[in-house]
Short mmCIF file of C-alpha atoms in Angstrom, two decimals:
data_model
loop_
_atom_site.label_atom_id
_atom_site.label_comp_id
_atom_site.label_asym_id
_atom_site.label_seq_id
_atom_site.Cartn_x
_atom_site.Cartn_y
_atom_site.Cartn_z
CA MET A 1 109.09 86.31 116.57
CA ARG A 2 109.26 88.42 119.68
CA ARG A 3 111.08 91.32 119.65
CA SER A 4 111.36 94.90 120.78
CA ARG A 5 111.33 98.20 119.67
CA PRO A 6 115.22 98.63 118.40
CA HIS A 7 117.17 101.40 120.39
CA LEU A 8 113.60 102.65 121.73
CA ALA A 9 115.34 105.28 124.08
CA ALA A 10 117.51 106.56 121.42
CA GLU A 11 114.96 106.89 118.94
CA SER A 12 112.30 108.77 120.78
CA ALA A 13 114.66 110.78 122.95
CA ALA A 14 116.11 112.20 119.36
CA ALA A 15 112.48 113.28 117.95
CA ALA A 16 111.83 114.92 121.40
CA LEU A 17 114.95 116.90 121.30
CA LEU A 18 114.20 118.54 118.06
CA LEU A 19 111.57 120.49 119.82
CA VAL A 20 114.10 122.20 122.35
CA LEU A 21 117.13 122.62 119.70
CA GLY A 22 114.32 124.16 117.24
CA THR A 23 112.62 127.85 116.85
CA ALA A 24 110.95 128.49 120.21
CA CYS A 25 107.49 126.99 120.75
CA GLY A 26 104.23 128.80 120.97
CA SER A 27 101.02 127.26 121.83
CA ARG A 28 99.70 128.59 118.56
CA LEU A 29 96.77 126.98 116.33
CA PRO A 30 97.95 125.14 113.32
CA GLU A 31 98.41 127.68 110.02
CA SER A 32 96.83 125.44 108.26
CA ASP A 33 94.04 123.82 109.81
CA PHE A 34 92.45 121.09 107.92
CA GLU A 35 92.43 119.68 104.30
CA ARG A 36 89.46 118.15 103.20
CA ASP A 37 88.63 115.59 100.55
CA THR A 38 85.48 116.52 99.35
CA ARG A 39 85.06 113.95 96.20
CA ALA A 40 81.87 112.04 95.59
CA PRO A 41 81.48 108.46 96.94
CA THR A 42 82.55 105.80 94.50
CA GLN A 43 80.55 104.62 91.98
CA SER A 44 79.24 101.98 94.16
CA GLY A 45 77.11 105.02 95.77
CA ARG A 46 78.44 103.92 99.10
CA PRO A 47 79.82 105.88 101.66
CA PRO A 48 83.45 106.44 101.74
CA ILE A 49 85.46 105.06 104.57
CA ARG A 50 87.21 108.12 106.53
CA VAL A 51 90.34 107.99 108.10
CA GLY A 52 92.13 111.14 109.69
CA VAL A 53 95.98 111.88 109.66
CA ILE A 54 97.08 114.54 111.87
CA THR A 55 100.91 115.61 111.48
CA SER A 56 103.22 118.57 112.88
CA ALA A 57 103.45 119.83 109.08
CA THR A 58 104.28 123.44 110.28
CA SER A 59 106.10 122.52 113.31
CA PRO A 60 108.72 124.90 114.86
CA VAL A 61 111.34 122.77 114.14
CA GLY A 62 110.73 123.26 110.83
CA GLY A 63 108.64 122.22 106.92
CA ASN A 64 108.93 118.68 106.16
CA THR A 65 110.34 117.87 109.25
CA PHE A 66 107.43 115.40 110.28
CA THR A 67 105.50 114.81 107.06
CA GLY A 68 107.29 111.90 105.79
CA PRO A 69 104.24 109.42 107.26
CA ARG A 70 101.68 111.85 105.75
CA ASP A 71 103.28 111.77 102.48
CA GLY A 72 103.39 107.91 102.42
CA ALA A 73 100.07 107.07 103.70
CA LYS A 74 98.27 109.73 101.36
CA ALA A 75 100.28 107.48 98.26
CA PHE A 76 99.06 104.08 99.40
CA PHE A 77 95.30 105.32 99.98
CA ASP A 78 95.62 107.26 96.58
CA ARG A 79 96.94 103.88 94.86
CA LEU A 80 94.10 102.14 96.78
CA ASN A 81 91.31 104.56 95.68
CA ALA A 82 92.74 103.64 92.16
CA ARG A 83 92.12 100.15 92.39
CA GLY A 84 88.64 100.57 93.70
CA GLY A 85 88.93 101.18 97.15
CA ILE A 86 88.18 98.58 99.97
CA ASP A 87 85.31 96.61 99.08
CA GLY A 88 83.98 98.90 96.74
CA ARG A 89 84.39 101.91 98.82
CA ARG A 90 86.78 104.89 98.30
CA VAL A 91 89.21 105.57 101.77
CA GLU A 92 88.63 109.64 102.05
CA VAL A 93 91.50 111.31 103.95
CA ARG A 94 91.19 114.35 106.07
CA LEU A 95 94.19 115.76 107.01
CA CYS A 96 95.22 118.02 110.02
CA ASP A 97 98.04 119.93 110.89
CA ASP A 98 98.41 120.30 114.35
CA GLY A 99 101.58 123.20 114.31
CA GLY A 100 103.66 121.17 116.45
CA SER A 101 101.68 122.22 119.47
CA GLY A 102 99.35 120.73 122.10
CA VAL A 103 96.53 123.24 121.64
CA GLY A 104 96.76 122.25 117.87
CA ASN A 105 97.10 118.73 118.13
CA ASN A 106 93.49 118.66 120.52
CA THR A 107 92.23 120.70 118.04
CA CYS A 108 93.06 118.47 115.29
CA VAL A 109 91.61 115.64 117.41
CA HIS A 110 88.27 116.92 118.00
CA ARG A 111 87.69 117.97 114.72
CA LEU A 112 88.49 114.26 112.91
CA ILE A 113 87.04 112.57 116.20
CA ASP A 114 83.91 114.36 117.34
CA GLU A 115 83.13 115.87 113.91
CA ASP A 116 84.17 114.17 110.82
CA LYS A 117 83.89 110.76 112.57
CA VAL A 118 86.80 108.96 110.90
CA VAL A 119 87.28 105.57 111.55
CA ALA A 120 90.53 105.38 112.28
CA LEU A 121 93.80 107.71 112.74
CA VAL A 122 96.91 106.32 110.38
CA ALA A 123 100.56 107.42 110.76
CA THR A 124 100.12 110.12 113.23
CA THR A 125 103.20 112.36 113.24
CA SER A 126 102.88 115.00 116.23
CA LEU A 127 105.32 116.50 118.09
CA ASP A 128 103.19 116.99 121.27
CA TYR A 129 100.39 114.45 120.89
CA ALA A 130 98.65 116.38 123.61
CA GLY A 131 95.45 114.71 122.25
CA ALA A 132 96.51 110.78 122.98
CA SER A 133 94.13 110.35 126.11
CA ARG A 134 90.87 111.86 124.27
CA VAL A 135 91.79 109.23 121.33
CA SER A 136 92.15 106.19 123.63
CA GLN A 137 88.75 107.43 125.67
CA ALA A 138 86.95 107.70 122.73
CA ARG A 139 88.36 103.94 121.31
CA VAL A 140 89.23 105.09 117.77
CA PRO A 141 92.27 102.82 116.89
CA ASP A 142 95.46 105.27 116.27
CA ILE A 143 97.23 102.82 113.77
CA GLY A 144 101.40 103.03 112.60
CA GLY A 145 102.02 106.42 114.43
CA GLN A 146 105.69 107.42 115.30
CA PRO A 147 106.24 107.10 118.57
CA ILE A 148 108.02 111.02 119.24
CA GLY A 149 106.64 110.45 122.64
CA ALA A 150 105.44 108.25 125.12
CA ALA A 151 101.93 108.25 123.85
CA TYR A 152 102.31 104.55 122.34
CA ASP A 153 103.64 103.21 125.52
CA THR A 154 101.01 104.78 127.44
CA TRP A 155 97.54 104.46 126.06
CA PRO A 156 95.33 101.89 125.04
CA HIS A 157 93.77 102.04 121.02
CA LEU A 158 97.17 103.49 120.07
CA TYR A 159 99.38 101.30 117.37
CA GLY A 160 102.65 102.29 116.94
CA ILE A 161 104.38 101.82 114.16
CA TYR A 162 106.74 99.54 115.94
CA GLY A 163 104.66 97.86 118.22
CA SER A 164 104.70 97.70 121.85
CA LEU A 165 105.45 95.52 125.02
CA ALA A 166 103.93 98.22 127.83
CA PRO A 167 101.15 97.76 129.60
CA ARG A 168 99.44 101.01 128.19
CA ASP A 169 97.18 101.70 131.08
CA GLY A 170 97.32 105.09 131.07
CA THR A 171 101.07 105.62 132.43
CA PRO A 172 104.13 105.31 130.37
CA GLY A 173 105.77 102.30 130.07
CA TRP A 174 105.95 100.40 133.14
CA ASP A 175 105.52 102.54 136.43
CA GLY A 176 106.76 105.62 134.74
CA ARG A 177 109.67 104.16 132.98
CA LEU A 178 110.27 103.12 129.14
CA TYR A 179 112.80 100.24 128.03
CA GLY A 180 115.41 100.27 125.10
CA GLY A 181 117.79 97.80 123.76
CA THR A 182 121.46 97.72 122.67
CA GLU A 183 120.98 96.53 119.37
CA VAL A 184 122.65 99.31 117.68
CA TYR A 185 125.70 99.43 119.72
CA ARG A 186 125.81 95.68 119.45
CA TYR A 187 125.74 95.58 115.48
CA PHE A 188 128.80 97.71 115.03
CA LYS A 189 130.61 95.96 118.06
CA ARG A 190 130.17 92.76 116.35
CA GLU A 191 130.42 93.42 112.37
CA LYS A 192 132.48 96.22 112.41
CA GLY A 193 134.76 95.93 115.30
CA ALA A 194 134.35 99.36 116.85
CA ARG A 195 135.48 99.61 120.37
CA THR A 196 135.61 103.28 120.81
CA ALA A 197 132.67 105.38 120.26
CA ALA A 198 132.02 109.12 120.62
CA VAL A 199 128.90 110.91 121.69
CA VAL A 200 128.78 114.58 120.63
CA SER A 201 125.94 117.07 122.50
CA TYR A 202 125.51 120.76 123.21
CA ASN A 203 125.69 122.38 126.67
CA GLN A 204 121.89 122.15 126.99
CA SER A 205 119.68 120.25 129.23
CA ALA A 206 117.67 118.15 126.52
CA SER A 207 120.97 117.48 124.25
CA ALA A 208 123.07 116.41 127.49
CA ALA A 209 120.10 113.95 129.04
CA TYR A 210 119.79 112.19 125.12
CA ALA A 211 123.52 111.92 125.27
CA ARG A 212 123.70 110.01 128.54
CA LEU A 213 121.25 107.63 127.36
CA VAL A 214 123.64 106.51 124.28
CA GLU A 215 126.49 106.61 126.82
CA ARG A 216 124.65 104.26 129.10
CA GLY A 217 123.58 102.33 125.94
CA LEU A 218 127.25 101.99 125.06
CA GLU A 219 128.95 101.27 128.13
CA ALA A 220 126.38 98.45 128.73
CA GLU A 221 128.46 96.95 125.24
CA GLY A 222 131.63 97.49 126.59
CA TYR A 223 133.00 100.87 124.95
CA LYS A 224 135.73 103.11 125.64
CA VAL A 225 133.00 106.43 125.52
CA VAL A 226 134.16 109.51 124.54
CA THR A 227 132.28 112.88 125.22
CA GLU A 228 132.26 115.83 123.30
CA GLU A 229 130.41 118.84 124.60
CA VAL A 230 129.87 121.89 122.34
CA ASP A 231 128.64 125.34 123.30
CA PHE A 232 125.00 125.32 121.81
CA ALA A 233 125.25 129.18 120.75
CA LEU A 234 128.91 129.16 119.71
CA PRO A 235 129.89 125.59 118.98
CA ASN A 236 133.47 125.20 117.76
CA PHE A 237 133.06 121.73 116.10
CA ARG A 238 136.50 121.59 114.63
CA ALA A 239 137.78 121.48 118.20
CA VAL A 240 135.41 118.34 118.43
CA ALA A 241 136.92 116.97 115.22
CA ALA A 242 140.08 117.39 116.33
CA ASP A 243 139.88 115.47 119.55
CA LEU A 244 137.69 112.75 117.92
CA LYS A 245 140.46 112.16 115.86
CA GLN A 246 143.44 112.12 118.75
CA GLN A 247 141.09 109.71 120.79
CA GLY A 248 140.63 107.15 117.73
CA ALA A 249 137.03 107.50 117.55
CA ASP A 250 135.43 104.32 115.61
CA LEU A 251 131.82 105.65 115.76
CA VAL A 252 130.30 109.19 116.12
CA PHE A 253 126.67 109.25 117.95
CA ASP A 254 125.26 112.88 118.59
CA ALA A 255 122.43 114.71 120.57
CA ILE A 256 122.51 117.83 118.13
CA ASP A 257 120.27 118.86 115.21
CA THR A 258 120.80 118.32 111.59
CA HIS A 259 122.45 121.86 111.01
CA GLY A 260 125.09 121.12 113.70
CA ASN A 261 125.60 117.43 112.26
CA ALA A 262 126.43 118.80 109.02
CA GLN A 263 128.74 121.83 110.49
CA LEU A 264 130.49 118.74 112.47
CA CYS A 265 131.13 116.61 109.36
CA LYS A 266 132.76 119.28 107.74
CA ALA A 267 134.97 119.70 110.93
CA MET A 268 135.98 116.04 110.72
CA ASP A 269 136.48 116.09 106.95
CA ASP A 270 138.61 119.53 107.57
CA VAL A 271 140.75 117.57 110.50
CA GLY A 272 140.86 114.59 108.53
CA ALA A 273 139.20 112.51 111.27
CA LYS A 274 137.96 108.98 109.95
CA VAL A 275 135.12 106.82 111.59
CA ILE A 276 133.64 103.55 110.34
CA ALA A 277 130.65 105.06 110.96
CA LYS A 278 129.05 108.37 111.68
CA VAL A 279 125.54 106.87 113.08
CA THR A 280 122.21 108.37 112.87
CA ASN A 281 118.38 107.32 113.12
CA VAL A 282 115.34 106.62 110.70
CA GLN A 283 114.08 109.83 110.75
CA ASN A 284 117.45 111.30 108.63
CA TRP A 285 117.12 108.32 106.40
CA THR A 286 116.57 110.46 103.58
CA SER A 287 117.48 111.24 99.77
CA THR A 288 118.80 114.83 100.81
CA VAL A 289 121.59 113.54 102.20
CA ALA A 290 124.02 114.76 99.26
CA ASP A 291 122.72 118.31 99.83
CA ASP A 292 122.69 118.12 103.68
CA TYR A 293 126.24 117.00 103.64
CA LYS A 294 127.67 118.60 100.58
CA ASP A 295 130.31 120.17 101.94
CA SER A 296 131.75 116.90 103.79
CA PRO A 297 132.50 113.97 101.30
CA ARG A 298 133.99 111.90 103.35
CA CYS A 299 131.83 112.18 106.62
CA ARG A 300 129.03 111.92 104.37
CA ASN A 301 130.29 108.34 102.82
CA ALA A 302 130.47 107.57 106.02
CA LEU A 303 126.55 107.97 107.48
CA TRP A 304 124.88 104.92 108.64
CA ALA A 305 121.16 104.53 109.66
CA THR A 306 119.30 102.05 111.46
CA GLY A 307 115.68 101.24 112.14
CA SER A 308 112.76 98.47 111.94
CA SER A 309 111.71 99.13 108.39
CA ARG A 310 113.13 97.80 104.98
CA ASN A 311 115.44 100.34 103.38
CA TYR A 312 113.41 103.01 100.73
CA GLU A 313 116.07 102.11 98.14
CA ASP A 314 115.97 98.37 98.36
CA THR A 315 113.93 98.01 94.79
CA SER A 316 115.08 94.26 94.66
CA GLN A 317 112.14 93.70 97.19
CA ALA A 318 108.77 93.74 95.18
CA ALA A 319 106.99 95.89 98.25
CA VAL A 320 109.65 98.10 98.25
CA ARG A 321 109.38 98.90 94.23
CA GLU A 322 105.45 99.32 94.60
CA PHE A 323 105.89 101.89 97.31
CA ARG A 324 108.53 103.88 94.81
CA GLU A 325 106.44 103.74 91.81
CA ALA A 326 103.56 105.00 93.55
CA THR A 327 105.92 107.61 95.25
CA LYS A 328 108.30 108.76 92.11
CA ASP A 329 106.44 111.87 91.77
CA LEU A 330 107.70 113.24 95.42
CA LYS A 331 110.96 115.31 95.05
CA THR A 332 112.54 113.82 97.63
CA HIS A 333 112.41 110.24 99.08
CA SER A 334 112.58 108.85 103.02
CA GLN A 335 112.03 105.78 105.20
CA TRP A 336 109.09 107.56 107.26
CA GLN A 337 107.90 107.63 103.88
CA LEU A 338 107.57 104.06 103.82
CA GLU A 339 106.82 103.72 107.49
CA GLY A 340 103.48 105.79 106.41
CA TRP A 341 103.06 103.34 103.64
CA ALA A 342 102.88 100.82 105.70
CA ALA A 343 100.73 102.34 108.68
CA ALA A 344 98.24 103.03 105.65
CA MET A 345 98.86 99.26 104.81
CA TRP A 346 97.70 97.81 107.90
CA PHE A 347 94.83 99.97 108.18
CA THR A 348 93.40 98.49 104.85
CA ARG A 349 94.01 95.05 105.89
CA ALA A 350 92.48 95.85 109.43
CA ALA A 351 89.33 97.37 107.47
CA THR A 352 89.06 94.49 104.88
CA SER A 353 88.83 92.28 107.59
CA CYS A 354 85.94 94.05 108.83
CA ALA A 355 83.90 94.61 105.21
CA ARG A 356 81.48 91.77 105.73
CA THR A 357 80.27 92.75 109.17
CA GLY A 358 80.82 96.89 109.06
CA ILE A 359 84.33 98.51 109.15
CA THR A 360 83.47 100.51 112.47
CA ARG A 361 86.25 101.91 115.21
CA ALA A 362 85.51 99.09 117.49
CA CYS A 363 86.17 96.23 114.67
CA VAL A 364 89.31 97.75 113.29
CA ASP A 365 90.54 98.20 116.85
CA ASP A 366 89.86 94.68 117.95
CA PHE A 367 92.00 93.51 114.39
CA MET A 368 94.95 95.77 115.29
CA ASN A 369 94.74 94.47 119.21
CA ARG A 370 95.21 90.74 117.58
CA SER A 371 97.93 91.84 115.30
CA GLU A 372 101.06 89.39 115.56
CA ASP A 373 104.43 89.89 113.70
CA TYR A 374 102.27 92.07 111.00
CA THR A 375 105.34 92.81 108.55
CA ALA A 376 103.55 95.16 105.79
CA ASP A 377 104.51 92.62 102.96
CA GLY A 378 108.23 92.72 104.27
CA LEU A 379 108.47 96.30 104.70
CA LEU A 380 108.53 95.91 108.52
CA ILE A 381 110.38 93.72 110.77
CA PRO A 382 107.68 91.76 112.26
CA VAL A 383 105.67 93.76 114.99
CA ARG A 384 103.53 92.97 117.68
CA PHE A 385 101.26 94.31 120.49
CA GLU A 386 101.90 92.93 124.11
CA ARG A 387 100.80 93.81 127.47
CA LEU A 388 103.67 92.45 129.46
CA ALA A 389 102.90 92.65 133.43
CA GLU A 390 107.17 93.16 133.53
CA PRO A 391 109.60 94.72 131.38
CA PRO A 392 111.90 92.20 129.89
CA LYS A 393 115.17 92.21 130.98
CA THR A 394 116.78 90.90 127.61
CA ARG A 395 115.32 91.02 124.16
CA ARG A 396 115.70 89.13 121.16
CA THR A 397 115.75 91.91 118.41
CA CYS A 398 116.42 92.55 114.79
CA LEU A 399 117.88 95.99 113.01
CA SER A 400 118.15 97.09 109.92
CA VAL A 401 120.81 98.89 108.26
CA ALA A 402 121.84 101.18 105.91
CA SER A 403 125.08 103.25 104.74
CA TRP A 404 125.36 106.00 102.35
CA GLN A 405 127.31 105.54 99.53
CA ASP A 406 127.72 108.60 96.65
CA GLY A 407 126.50 107.03 93.14
CA LYS A 408 124.38 104.75 95.06
CA GLY A 409 122.38 106.63 98.18
CA TRP A 410 121.42 103.98 100.48
CA VAL A 411 123.00 100.71 100.29
CA SER A 412 121.26 98.01 102.52
CA GLN A 413 123.80 96.02 104.94
CA GLY A 414 122.26 92.20 105.15
CA GLU A 415 118.93 91.34 105.79
CA MET A 416 117.21 93.08 108.28
CA ASN A 417 115.30 89.74 109.51
CA SER A 418 118.61 88.12 110.37
CA THR A 419 120.28 91.02 111.79
CA CYS A 420 119.31 89.97 115.09
CA PHE A 421 120.44 90.06 118.43
CA ASP A 422 119.68 89.26 122.07
CA VAL A 423 120.19 92.67 124.07
CA PRO A 424 119.63 93.96 127.37
CA GLN A 425 116.85 96.35 127.81
CA LEU A 426 118.00 99.61 129.80
CA PRO A 427 115.18 101.44 131.69
CA TYR A 428 114.85 105.40 131.33
CA THR A 429 112.30 108.04 131.98
CA PRO A 430 110.60 109.70 128.79
#
């Protein structure tokens, strides 16, 4: 199945928005530079297979914001090693916290690639992936990273968790423009009958730019769009909530931070604003919803999340059960953890295919280049990498959808591989 990344514009911009809405960002080095696995080789006496995981663990937007993919990947490799590793060789994971800065990211890339000689990077989650070009020039495969910026649609040898259709020739997308679909808006229009959608943003440039992306997508799908802007320093969410109620908004999208969302939801509950869905993205698809939105039970139970991977709560699926069993000791769970697990599984599949001839960067990269419709045992909507000369005008895109229900957590809404739409692809500049 050929598909584009779901709601690419909004997902990438939302993550970038965190940088601006978080605390001030400096060009400091990581606070906790590197963690090393110094255990002895496996009983076979053969050297371990070394991989690197770069994470903005101490980023300016707060601890644990970007650690989900790292934790999921670590859990997979721990389980893999307990079962004998790859062809009898243990996978040695080198962790690096880049601190959320470009300087720190380049430091991590240099250490892992040039000094630690990792075979590949796995589940990269960097607020500022400044070292991406260096990774590409070294021909080190970067497998299953989160597309917070445009790097995974810019450089060869980088393989984002959702795939890419772009040429990846050193320029983002096609001549500097990326494309995203309108499937999220189409879903709520067709499946839930939504007709009026509100977009809430701050009076701040990055927030306003992201809001405009969402507005364009909604308008392309025929929605009546209500725009709401609040002051970044002194937001009056109660006034926004009252207007949402008066305007009869069916859906609420936002370009604000997590704290602001919690305040908005409380205000919506206070004024009695009821919506079909308060829509969020995969980054906020976590088990902490009950605490994050503890003061707004009605709005909390109207939260919906969309993405490209199977709901981490869907234990009717064997692959999800395996993930949950391996991560049962984690205090919280999230969709990003599951995607980090899938990234580690992807590397393992590639390395296993190379075991006979030698697990090298070149062999692993060759496997990734040939990846078609990879699903991580059903955890991902089929992923592929193509280098299309021209951007697609429309694509058939599938969507994973879940809604929050108190007492049940995130409840899957339909089968992700059959919740599919033919939608236009809208351009934007990253």
